[in-house]
mmCIF file of C-alpha atoms and ligand atoms in Angstrom:
data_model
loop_
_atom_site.group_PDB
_atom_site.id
_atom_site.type_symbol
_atom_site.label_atom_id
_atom_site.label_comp_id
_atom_site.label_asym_id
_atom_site.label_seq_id
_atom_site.Cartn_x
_atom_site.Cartn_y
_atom_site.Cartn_z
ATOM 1 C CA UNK P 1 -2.572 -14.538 7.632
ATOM 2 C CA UNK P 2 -5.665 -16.960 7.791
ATOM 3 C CA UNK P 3 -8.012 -16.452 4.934
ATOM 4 C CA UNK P 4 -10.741 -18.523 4.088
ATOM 5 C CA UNK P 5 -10.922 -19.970 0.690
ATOM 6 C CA UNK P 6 -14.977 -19.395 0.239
ATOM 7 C CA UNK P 7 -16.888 -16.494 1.557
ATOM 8 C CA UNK P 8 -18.154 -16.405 4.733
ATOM 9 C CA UNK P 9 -22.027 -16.786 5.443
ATOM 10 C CA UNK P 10 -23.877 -14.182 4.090
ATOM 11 C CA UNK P 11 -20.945 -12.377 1.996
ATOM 12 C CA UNK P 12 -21.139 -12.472 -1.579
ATOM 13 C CA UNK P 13 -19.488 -14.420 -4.283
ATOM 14 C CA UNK P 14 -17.182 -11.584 -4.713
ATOM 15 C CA UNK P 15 -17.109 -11.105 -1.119
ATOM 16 C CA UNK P 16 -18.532 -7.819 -1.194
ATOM 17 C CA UNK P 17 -20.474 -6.479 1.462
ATOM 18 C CA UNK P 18 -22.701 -3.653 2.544
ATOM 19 C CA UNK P 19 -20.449 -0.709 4.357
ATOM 20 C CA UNK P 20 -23.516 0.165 6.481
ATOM 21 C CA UNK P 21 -22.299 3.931 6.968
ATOM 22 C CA UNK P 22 -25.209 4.490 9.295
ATOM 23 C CA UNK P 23 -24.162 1.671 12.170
ATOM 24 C CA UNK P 24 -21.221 4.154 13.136
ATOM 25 C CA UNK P 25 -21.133 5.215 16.140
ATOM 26 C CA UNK P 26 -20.348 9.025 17.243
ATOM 27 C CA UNK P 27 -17.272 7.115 18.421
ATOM 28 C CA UNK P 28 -16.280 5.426 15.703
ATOM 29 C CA UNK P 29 -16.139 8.952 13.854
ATOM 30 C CA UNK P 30 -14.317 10.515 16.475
ATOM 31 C CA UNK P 31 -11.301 7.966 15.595
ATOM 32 C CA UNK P 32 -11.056 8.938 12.273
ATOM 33 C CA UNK P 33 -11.608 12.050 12.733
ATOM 34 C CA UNK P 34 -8.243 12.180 15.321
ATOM 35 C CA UNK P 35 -6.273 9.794 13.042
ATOM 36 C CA UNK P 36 -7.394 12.082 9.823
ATOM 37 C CA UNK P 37 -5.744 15.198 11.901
ATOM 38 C CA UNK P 38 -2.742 13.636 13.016
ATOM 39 C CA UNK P 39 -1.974 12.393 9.945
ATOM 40 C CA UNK P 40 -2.487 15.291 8.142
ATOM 41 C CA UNK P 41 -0.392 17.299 10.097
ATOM 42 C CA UNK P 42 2.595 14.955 9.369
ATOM 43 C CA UNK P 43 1.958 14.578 6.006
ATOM 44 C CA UNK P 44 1.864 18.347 4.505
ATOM 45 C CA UNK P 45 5.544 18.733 4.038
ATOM 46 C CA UNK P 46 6.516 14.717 3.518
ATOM 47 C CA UNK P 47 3.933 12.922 0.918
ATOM 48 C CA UNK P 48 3.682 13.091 -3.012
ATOM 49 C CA UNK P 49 1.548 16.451 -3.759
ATOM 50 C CA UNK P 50 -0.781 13.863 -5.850
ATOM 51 C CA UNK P 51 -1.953 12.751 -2.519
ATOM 52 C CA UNK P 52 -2.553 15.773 -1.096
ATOM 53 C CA UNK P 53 -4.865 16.502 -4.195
ATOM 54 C CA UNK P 54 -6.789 12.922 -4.099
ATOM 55 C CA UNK P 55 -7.948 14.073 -0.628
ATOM 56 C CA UNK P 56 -8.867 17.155 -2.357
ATOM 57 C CA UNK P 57 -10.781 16.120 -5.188
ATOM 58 C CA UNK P 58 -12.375 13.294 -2.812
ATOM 59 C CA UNK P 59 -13.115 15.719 -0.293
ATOM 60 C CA UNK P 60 -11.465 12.931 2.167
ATOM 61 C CA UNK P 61 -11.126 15.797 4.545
ATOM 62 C CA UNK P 62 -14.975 16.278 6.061
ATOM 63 C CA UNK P 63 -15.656 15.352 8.997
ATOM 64 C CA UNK P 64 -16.313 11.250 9.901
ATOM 65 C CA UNK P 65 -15.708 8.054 8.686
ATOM 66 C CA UNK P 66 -16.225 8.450 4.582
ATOM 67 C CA UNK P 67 -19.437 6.975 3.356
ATOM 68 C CA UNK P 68 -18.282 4.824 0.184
ATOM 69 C CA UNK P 69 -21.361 5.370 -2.115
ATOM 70 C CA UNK P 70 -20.642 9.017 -1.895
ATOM 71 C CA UNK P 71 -17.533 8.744 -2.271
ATOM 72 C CA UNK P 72 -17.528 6.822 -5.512
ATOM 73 C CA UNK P 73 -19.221 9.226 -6.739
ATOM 74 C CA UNK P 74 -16.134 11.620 -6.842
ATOM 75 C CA UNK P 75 -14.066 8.137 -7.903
ATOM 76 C CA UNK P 76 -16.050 7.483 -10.310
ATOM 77 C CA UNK P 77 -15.414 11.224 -11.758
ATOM 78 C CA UNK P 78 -11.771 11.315 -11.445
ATOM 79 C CA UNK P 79 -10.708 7.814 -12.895
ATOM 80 C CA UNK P 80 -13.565 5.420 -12.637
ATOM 81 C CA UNK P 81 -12.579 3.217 -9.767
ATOM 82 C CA UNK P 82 -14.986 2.464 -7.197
ATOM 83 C CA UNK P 83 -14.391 1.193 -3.598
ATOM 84 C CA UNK P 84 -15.989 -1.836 -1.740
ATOM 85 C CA UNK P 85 -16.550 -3.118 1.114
ATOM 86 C CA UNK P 86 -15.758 -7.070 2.068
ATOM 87 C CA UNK P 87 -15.356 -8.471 5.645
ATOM 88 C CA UNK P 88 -11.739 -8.640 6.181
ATOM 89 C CA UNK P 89 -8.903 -9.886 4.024
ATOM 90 C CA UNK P 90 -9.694 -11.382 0.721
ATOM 91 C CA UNK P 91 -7.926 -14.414 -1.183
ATOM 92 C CA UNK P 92 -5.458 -13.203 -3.454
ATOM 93 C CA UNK P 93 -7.562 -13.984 -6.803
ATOM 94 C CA UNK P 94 -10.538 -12.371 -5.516
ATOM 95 C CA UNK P 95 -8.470 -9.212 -4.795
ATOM 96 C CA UNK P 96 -6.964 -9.284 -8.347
ATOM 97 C CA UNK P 97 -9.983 -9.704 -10.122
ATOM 98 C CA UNK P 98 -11.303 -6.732 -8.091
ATOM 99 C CA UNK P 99 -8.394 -4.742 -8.728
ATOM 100 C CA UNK P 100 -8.263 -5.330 -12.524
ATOM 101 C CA UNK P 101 -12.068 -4.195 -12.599
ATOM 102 C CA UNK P 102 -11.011 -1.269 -11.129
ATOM 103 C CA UNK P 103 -12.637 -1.737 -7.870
ATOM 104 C CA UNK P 104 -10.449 -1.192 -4.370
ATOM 105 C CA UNK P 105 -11.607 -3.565 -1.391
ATOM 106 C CA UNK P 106 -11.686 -1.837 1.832
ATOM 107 C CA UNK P 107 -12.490 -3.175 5.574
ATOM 108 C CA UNK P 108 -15.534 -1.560 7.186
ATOM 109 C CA UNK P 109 -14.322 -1.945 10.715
ATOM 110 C CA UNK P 110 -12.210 1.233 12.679
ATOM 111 C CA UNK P 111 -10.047 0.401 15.179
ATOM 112 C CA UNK P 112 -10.341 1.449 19.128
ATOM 113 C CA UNK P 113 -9.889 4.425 20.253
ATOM 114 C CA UNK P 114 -6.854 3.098 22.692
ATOM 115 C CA UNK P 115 -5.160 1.423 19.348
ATOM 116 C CA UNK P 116 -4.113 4.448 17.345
ATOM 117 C CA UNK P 117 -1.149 2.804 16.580
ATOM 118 C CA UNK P 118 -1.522 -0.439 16.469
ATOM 119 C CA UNK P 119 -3.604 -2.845 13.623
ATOM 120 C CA UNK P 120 -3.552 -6.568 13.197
ATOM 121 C CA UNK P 121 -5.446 -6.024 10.004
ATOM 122 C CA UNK P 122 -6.136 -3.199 8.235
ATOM 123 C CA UNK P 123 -9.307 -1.297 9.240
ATOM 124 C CA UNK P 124 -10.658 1.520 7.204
ATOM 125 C CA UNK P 125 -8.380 4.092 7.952
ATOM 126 C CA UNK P 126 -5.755 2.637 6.433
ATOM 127 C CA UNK P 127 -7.661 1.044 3.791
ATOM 128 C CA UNK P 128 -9.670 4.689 2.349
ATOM 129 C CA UNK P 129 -7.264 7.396 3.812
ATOM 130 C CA UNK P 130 -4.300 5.382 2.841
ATOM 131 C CA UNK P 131 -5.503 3.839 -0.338
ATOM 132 C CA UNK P 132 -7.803 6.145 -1.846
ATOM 133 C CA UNK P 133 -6.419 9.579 -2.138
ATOM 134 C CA UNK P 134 -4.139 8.050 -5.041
ATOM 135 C CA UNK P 135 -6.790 6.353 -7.003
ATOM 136 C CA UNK P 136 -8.026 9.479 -7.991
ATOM 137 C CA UNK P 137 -4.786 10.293 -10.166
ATOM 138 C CA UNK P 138 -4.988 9.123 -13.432
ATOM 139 C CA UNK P 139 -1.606 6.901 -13.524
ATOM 140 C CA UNK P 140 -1.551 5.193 -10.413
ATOM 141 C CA UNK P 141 -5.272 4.401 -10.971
ATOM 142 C CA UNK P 142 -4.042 2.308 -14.081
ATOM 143 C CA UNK P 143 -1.110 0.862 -12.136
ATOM 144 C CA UNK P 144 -3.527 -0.562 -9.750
ATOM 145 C CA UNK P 145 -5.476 -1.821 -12.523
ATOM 146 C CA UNK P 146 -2.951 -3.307 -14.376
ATOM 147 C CA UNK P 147 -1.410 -4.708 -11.246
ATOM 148 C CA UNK P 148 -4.791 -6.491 -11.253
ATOM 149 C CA UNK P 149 -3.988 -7.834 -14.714
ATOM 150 C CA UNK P 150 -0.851 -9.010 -13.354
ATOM 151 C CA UNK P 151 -2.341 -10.548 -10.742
ATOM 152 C CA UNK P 152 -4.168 -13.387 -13.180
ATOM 153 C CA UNK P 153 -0.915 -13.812 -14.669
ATOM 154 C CA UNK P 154 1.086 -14.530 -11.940
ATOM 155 C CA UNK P 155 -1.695 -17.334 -9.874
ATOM 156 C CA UNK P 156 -1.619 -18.826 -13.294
ATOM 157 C CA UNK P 157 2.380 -19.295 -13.338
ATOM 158 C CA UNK P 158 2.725 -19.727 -9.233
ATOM 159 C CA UNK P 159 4.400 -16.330 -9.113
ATOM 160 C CA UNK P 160 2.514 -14.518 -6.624
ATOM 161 C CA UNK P 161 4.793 -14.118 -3.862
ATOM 162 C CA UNK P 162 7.144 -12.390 -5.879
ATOM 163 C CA UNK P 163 4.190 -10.002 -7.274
ATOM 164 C CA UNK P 164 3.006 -9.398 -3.621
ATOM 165 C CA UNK P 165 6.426 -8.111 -3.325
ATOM 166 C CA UNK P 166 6.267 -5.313 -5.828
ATOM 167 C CA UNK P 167 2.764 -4.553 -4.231
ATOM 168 C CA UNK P 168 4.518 -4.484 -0.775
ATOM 169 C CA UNK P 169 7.253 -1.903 -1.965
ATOM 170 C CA UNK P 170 5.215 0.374 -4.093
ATOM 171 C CA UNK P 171 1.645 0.358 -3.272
ATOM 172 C CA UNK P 172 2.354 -0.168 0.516
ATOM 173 C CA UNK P 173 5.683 1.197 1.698
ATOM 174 C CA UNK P 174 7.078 3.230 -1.747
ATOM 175 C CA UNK P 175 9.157 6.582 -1.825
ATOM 176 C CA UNK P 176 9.189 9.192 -4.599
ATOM 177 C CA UNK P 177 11.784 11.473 -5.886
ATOM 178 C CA UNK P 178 11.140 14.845 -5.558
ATOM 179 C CA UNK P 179 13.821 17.068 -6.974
ATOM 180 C CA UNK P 180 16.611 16.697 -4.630
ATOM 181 C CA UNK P 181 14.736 15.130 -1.722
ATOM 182 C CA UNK P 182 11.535 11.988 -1.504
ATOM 183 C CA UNK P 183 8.353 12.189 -0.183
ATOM 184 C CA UNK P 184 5.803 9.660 1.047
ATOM 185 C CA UNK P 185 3.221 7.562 -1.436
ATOM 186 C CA UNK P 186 2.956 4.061 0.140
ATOM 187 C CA UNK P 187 -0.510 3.528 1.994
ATOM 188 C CA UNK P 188 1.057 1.068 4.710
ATOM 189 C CA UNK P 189 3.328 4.944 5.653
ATOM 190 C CA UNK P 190 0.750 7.351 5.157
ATOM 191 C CA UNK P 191 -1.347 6.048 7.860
ATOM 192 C CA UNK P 192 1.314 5.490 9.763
ATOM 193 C CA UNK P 193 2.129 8.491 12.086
ATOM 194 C CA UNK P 194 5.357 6.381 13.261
ATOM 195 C CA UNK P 195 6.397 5.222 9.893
ATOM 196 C CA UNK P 196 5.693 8.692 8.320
ATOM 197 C CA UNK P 197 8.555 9.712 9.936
ATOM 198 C CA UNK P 198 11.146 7.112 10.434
ATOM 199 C CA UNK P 199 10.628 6.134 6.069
ATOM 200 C CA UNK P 200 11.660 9.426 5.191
ATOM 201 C CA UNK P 201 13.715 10.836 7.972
ATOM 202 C CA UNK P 202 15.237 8.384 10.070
ATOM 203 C CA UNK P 203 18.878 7.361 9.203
ATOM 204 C CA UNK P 204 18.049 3.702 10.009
ATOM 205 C CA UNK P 205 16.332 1.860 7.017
ATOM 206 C CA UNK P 206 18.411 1.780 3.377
ATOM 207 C CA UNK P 207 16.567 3.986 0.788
ATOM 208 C CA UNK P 208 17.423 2.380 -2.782
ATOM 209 C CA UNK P 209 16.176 3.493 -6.199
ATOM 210 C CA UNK P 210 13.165 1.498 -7.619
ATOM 211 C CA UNK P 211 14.942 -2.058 -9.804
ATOM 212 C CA UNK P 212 12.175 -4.132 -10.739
ATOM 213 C CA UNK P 213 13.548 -7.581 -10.321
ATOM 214 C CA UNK P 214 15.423 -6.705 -7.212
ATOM 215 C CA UNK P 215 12.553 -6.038 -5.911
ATOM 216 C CA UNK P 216 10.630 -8.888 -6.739
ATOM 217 C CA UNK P 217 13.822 -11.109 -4.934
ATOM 218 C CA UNK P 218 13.383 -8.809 -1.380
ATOM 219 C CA UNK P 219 11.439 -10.316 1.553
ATOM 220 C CA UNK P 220 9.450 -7.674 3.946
ATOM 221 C CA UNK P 221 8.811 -7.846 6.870
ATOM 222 C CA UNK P 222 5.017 -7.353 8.261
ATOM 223 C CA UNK P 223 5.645 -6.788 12.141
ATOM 224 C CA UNK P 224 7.530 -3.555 12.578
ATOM 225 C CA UNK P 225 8.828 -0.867 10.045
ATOM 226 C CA UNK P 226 10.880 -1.183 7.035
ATOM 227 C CA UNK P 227 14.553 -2.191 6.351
ATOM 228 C CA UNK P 228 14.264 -1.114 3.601
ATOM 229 C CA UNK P 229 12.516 1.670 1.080
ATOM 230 C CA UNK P 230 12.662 1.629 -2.601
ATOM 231 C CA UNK P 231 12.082 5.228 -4.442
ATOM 232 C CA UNK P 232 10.397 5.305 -8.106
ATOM 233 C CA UNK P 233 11.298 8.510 -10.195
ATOM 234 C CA UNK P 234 7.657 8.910 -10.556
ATOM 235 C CA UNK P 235 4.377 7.040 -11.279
ATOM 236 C CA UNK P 236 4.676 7.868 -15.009
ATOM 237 C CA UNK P 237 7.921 5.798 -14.490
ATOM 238 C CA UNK P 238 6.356 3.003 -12.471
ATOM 239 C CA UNK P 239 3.870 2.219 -15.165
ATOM 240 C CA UNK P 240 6.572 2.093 -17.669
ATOM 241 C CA UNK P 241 8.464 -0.306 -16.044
ATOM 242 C CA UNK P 242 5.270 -2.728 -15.111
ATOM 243 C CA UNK P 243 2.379 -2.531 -17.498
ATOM 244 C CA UNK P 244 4.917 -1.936 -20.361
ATOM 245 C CA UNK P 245 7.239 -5.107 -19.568
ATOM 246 C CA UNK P 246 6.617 -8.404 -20.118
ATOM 247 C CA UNK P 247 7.065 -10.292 -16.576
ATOM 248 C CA UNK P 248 6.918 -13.453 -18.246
ATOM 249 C CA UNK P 249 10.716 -13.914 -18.625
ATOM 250 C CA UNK P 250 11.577 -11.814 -15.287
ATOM 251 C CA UNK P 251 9.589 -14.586 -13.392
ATOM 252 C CA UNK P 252 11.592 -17.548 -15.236
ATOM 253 C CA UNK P 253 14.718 -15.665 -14.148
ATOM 254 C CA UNK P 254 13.767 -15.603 -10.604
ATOM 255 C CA UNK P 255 12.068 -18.455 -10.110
ATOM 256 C CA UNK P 256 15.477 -20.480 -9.610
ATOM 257 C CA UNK P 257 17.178 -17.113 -8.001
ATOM 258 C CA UNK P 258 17.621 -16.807 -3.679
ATOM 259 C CA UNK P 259 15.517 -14.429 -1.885
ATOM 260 C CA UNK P 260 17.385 -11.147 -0.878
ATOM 261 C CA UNK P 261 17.148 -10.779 2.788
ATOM 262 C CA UNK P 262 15.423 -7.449 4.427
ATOM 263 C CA UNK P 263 18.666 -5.391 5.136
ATOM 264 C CA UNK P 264 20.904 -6.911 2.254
ATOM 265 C CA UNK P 265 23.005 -4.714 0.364
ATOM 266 C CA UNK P 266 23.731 -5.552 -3.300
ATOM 267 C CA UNK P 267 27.032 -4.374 -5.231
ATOM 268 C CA UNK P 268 23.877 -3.531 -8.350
ATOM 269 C CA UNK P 269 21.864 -1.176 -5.766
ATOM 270 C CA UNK P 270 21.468 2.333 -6.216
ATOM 271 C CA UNK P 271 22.232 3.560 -3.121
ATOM 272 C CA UNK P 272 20.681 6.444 -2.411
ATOM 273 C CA UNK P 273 20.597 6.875 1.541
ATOM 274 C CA UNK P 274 22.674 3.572 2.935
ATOM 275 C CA UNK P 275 20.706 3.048 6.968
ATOM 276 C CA UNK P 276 22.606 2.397 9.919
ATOM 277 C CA UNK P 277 19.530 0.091 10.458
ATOM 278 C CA UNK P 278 20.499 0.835 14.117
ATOM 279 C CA UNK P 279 16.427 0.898 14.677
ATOM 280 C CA UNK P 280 15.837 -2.636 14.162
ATOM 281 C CA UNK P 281 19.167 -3.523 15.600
ATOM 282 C CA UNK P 282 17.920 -2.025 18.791
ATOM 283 C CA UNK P 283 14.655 -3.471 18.406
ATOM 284 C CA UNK P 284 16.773 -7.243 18.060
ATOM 285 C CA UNK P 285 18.536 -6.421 21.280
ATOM 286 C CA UNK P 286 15.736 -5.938 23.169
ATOM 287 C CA UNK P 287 13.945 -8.892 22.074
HETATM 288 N N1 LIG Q 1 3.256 -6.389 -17.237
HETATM 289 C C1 LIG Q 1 3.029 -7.293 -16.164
HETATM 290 C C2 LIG Q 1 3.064 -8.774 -16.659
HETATM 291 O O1 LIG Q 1 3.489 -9.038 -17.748
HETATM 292 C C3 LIG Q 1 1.704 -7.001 -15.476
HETATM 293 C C4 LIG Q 1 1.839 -5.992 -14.385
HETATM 294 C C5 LIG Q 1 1.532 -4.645 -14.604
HETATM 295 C C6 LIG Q 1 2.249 -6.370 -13.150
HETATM 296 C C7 LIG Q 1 1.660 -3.719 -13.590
HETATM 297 C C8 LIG Q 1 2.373 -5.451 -12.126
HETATM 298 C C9 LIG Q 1 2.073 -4.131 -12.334
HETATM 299 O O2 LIG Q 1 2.691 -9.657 -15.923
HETATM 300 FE FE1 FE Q 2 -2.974 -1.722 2.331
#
């Protein structure tokens, strides 16, 4: 996607901007407020209990678009991080140095009412209810921060595609074990009524277990669901194998490696549901 490499007019250096909580309309609220039940509903029995407790502890579930300087006040109780508002997607740099400061950058905008289900960017549904509810536990709140950290690291060595890519299958679209089954944690899913389902129930997409360079070497795709989902043991186990690990040799080692494509199996994968991917074949006939 576009993004412009200074901030618009009347942004700030760090393209931060005001929310302006009070220029909602009754409207406006009433989407959230429909996308907050849906989702809810679909989410009880299928996402990581430590969601279910950031809306909790958040109190995510009131009524009405959330009002961020309230809101960071419960942050700022449970782990320190603080959400902001900017105008619409960020460049990359900006975004880590927010993230590594501990600070999540949200849009301000909703979508319509008749586009529950679809986004060309992501509004603030996705951005709080998807995002948020997971900054308030105390290890994925330092994941995201040392993700940040990463960030730096990687524009310095040209490796930021392949660190979008670990963003893009944890952060975004990530499964977690749970005992025998998964459940949901990715923020692209969980405010997804469509993808809630088909990531965790469908037989389509592959579900492998979390491999750090493997991941790195997958392409996503950004215009329908998954291919493919990749399942951590836990986010005590995600930090361990990404704040604790030097990246600096993993990126030499992929640097001169091919891309894995979005479907590809690999004789190394840990299979733990192979897909039919008969979804997007479906989807490729009737294109
Ligand atoms: N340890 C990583 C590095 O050496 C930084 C990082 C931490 C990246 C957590 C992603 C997530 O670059
Ligand atoms: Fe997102």
């Amino acid at each position: 996607m576009e993004v412009s490499a200074v901030p618009p007019k009347g942004v700030g250096a760090d393209w931060t901007v005001p929310q302006h909580w009070e220029s909602y309309t009754p409207a406006e609220h009433a989407v959230w407020d429909s996308l907050f039940a849906r989702q809810a509903r679909v989410l009880q029995d299928r996402v990581t209990p430590a969601f279910l407790q950031g809306l909790d502890i958040l109190r995510l579930s009131r009524p009405g678009i959330p009002d961020f300087a309230e809101l960071n006040e419960r942050l700022a109780g449970a782990t320190g991080w603080q959400v902001v508002a900017v105008p619409g997607l960020v460049p990359e740099p900006v975004f880590f140095e927010h993230l590594a400061n501990r600070r999540f950058v949200a849009g301000r905008f909703i979508r319509a009412a008749d586009q529950l289900d679809y986004l060309e960017e992501p509004d603030v549904f996705h951005d709080i209810f998807g995002h948020v509810p997971l900054l308030a536990n105390p290890t994925f709140a330092d994941y995201m921060q040392a993700y940040g950290e990463g960030g730096r690291r990687a524009t310095r060595l040209g490796m930021i595609d392949a660190l979008a890519r670990l963003y893009w299958y944890t952060v975004e679209f990530g499964l977690v074990r749970d005992g025998d089954g998964l459940k949901l944690y990715g923020a692209g899913i969980v405010s997804s009524y469509g993808e809630s389902v088909f990531a965790l129930d469908d037989p389509s997409p592959h579900r492998l277990g979390f491999d750090l360079e493997r991941v790195m070497r997958t392409r996503y795709r950004i215009d329908d669901y998954q291919q493919n989902y990749f399942v951590i043991d836990s986010f005590e186990d995600l930090l361990a194998q990404t704040r604790d690990v030097d990246f600096g040799p993993l990126y030499e080692r992929i640097r001169v490696m091919k891309d894995i494509e979005v479907a590809e199996l690999l004789a190394s994968d840990r299979i733990i549901h192979r897909g039919t991917q008969a979804y997007a074949h479906a989807k490729q006939m009737s294109a």
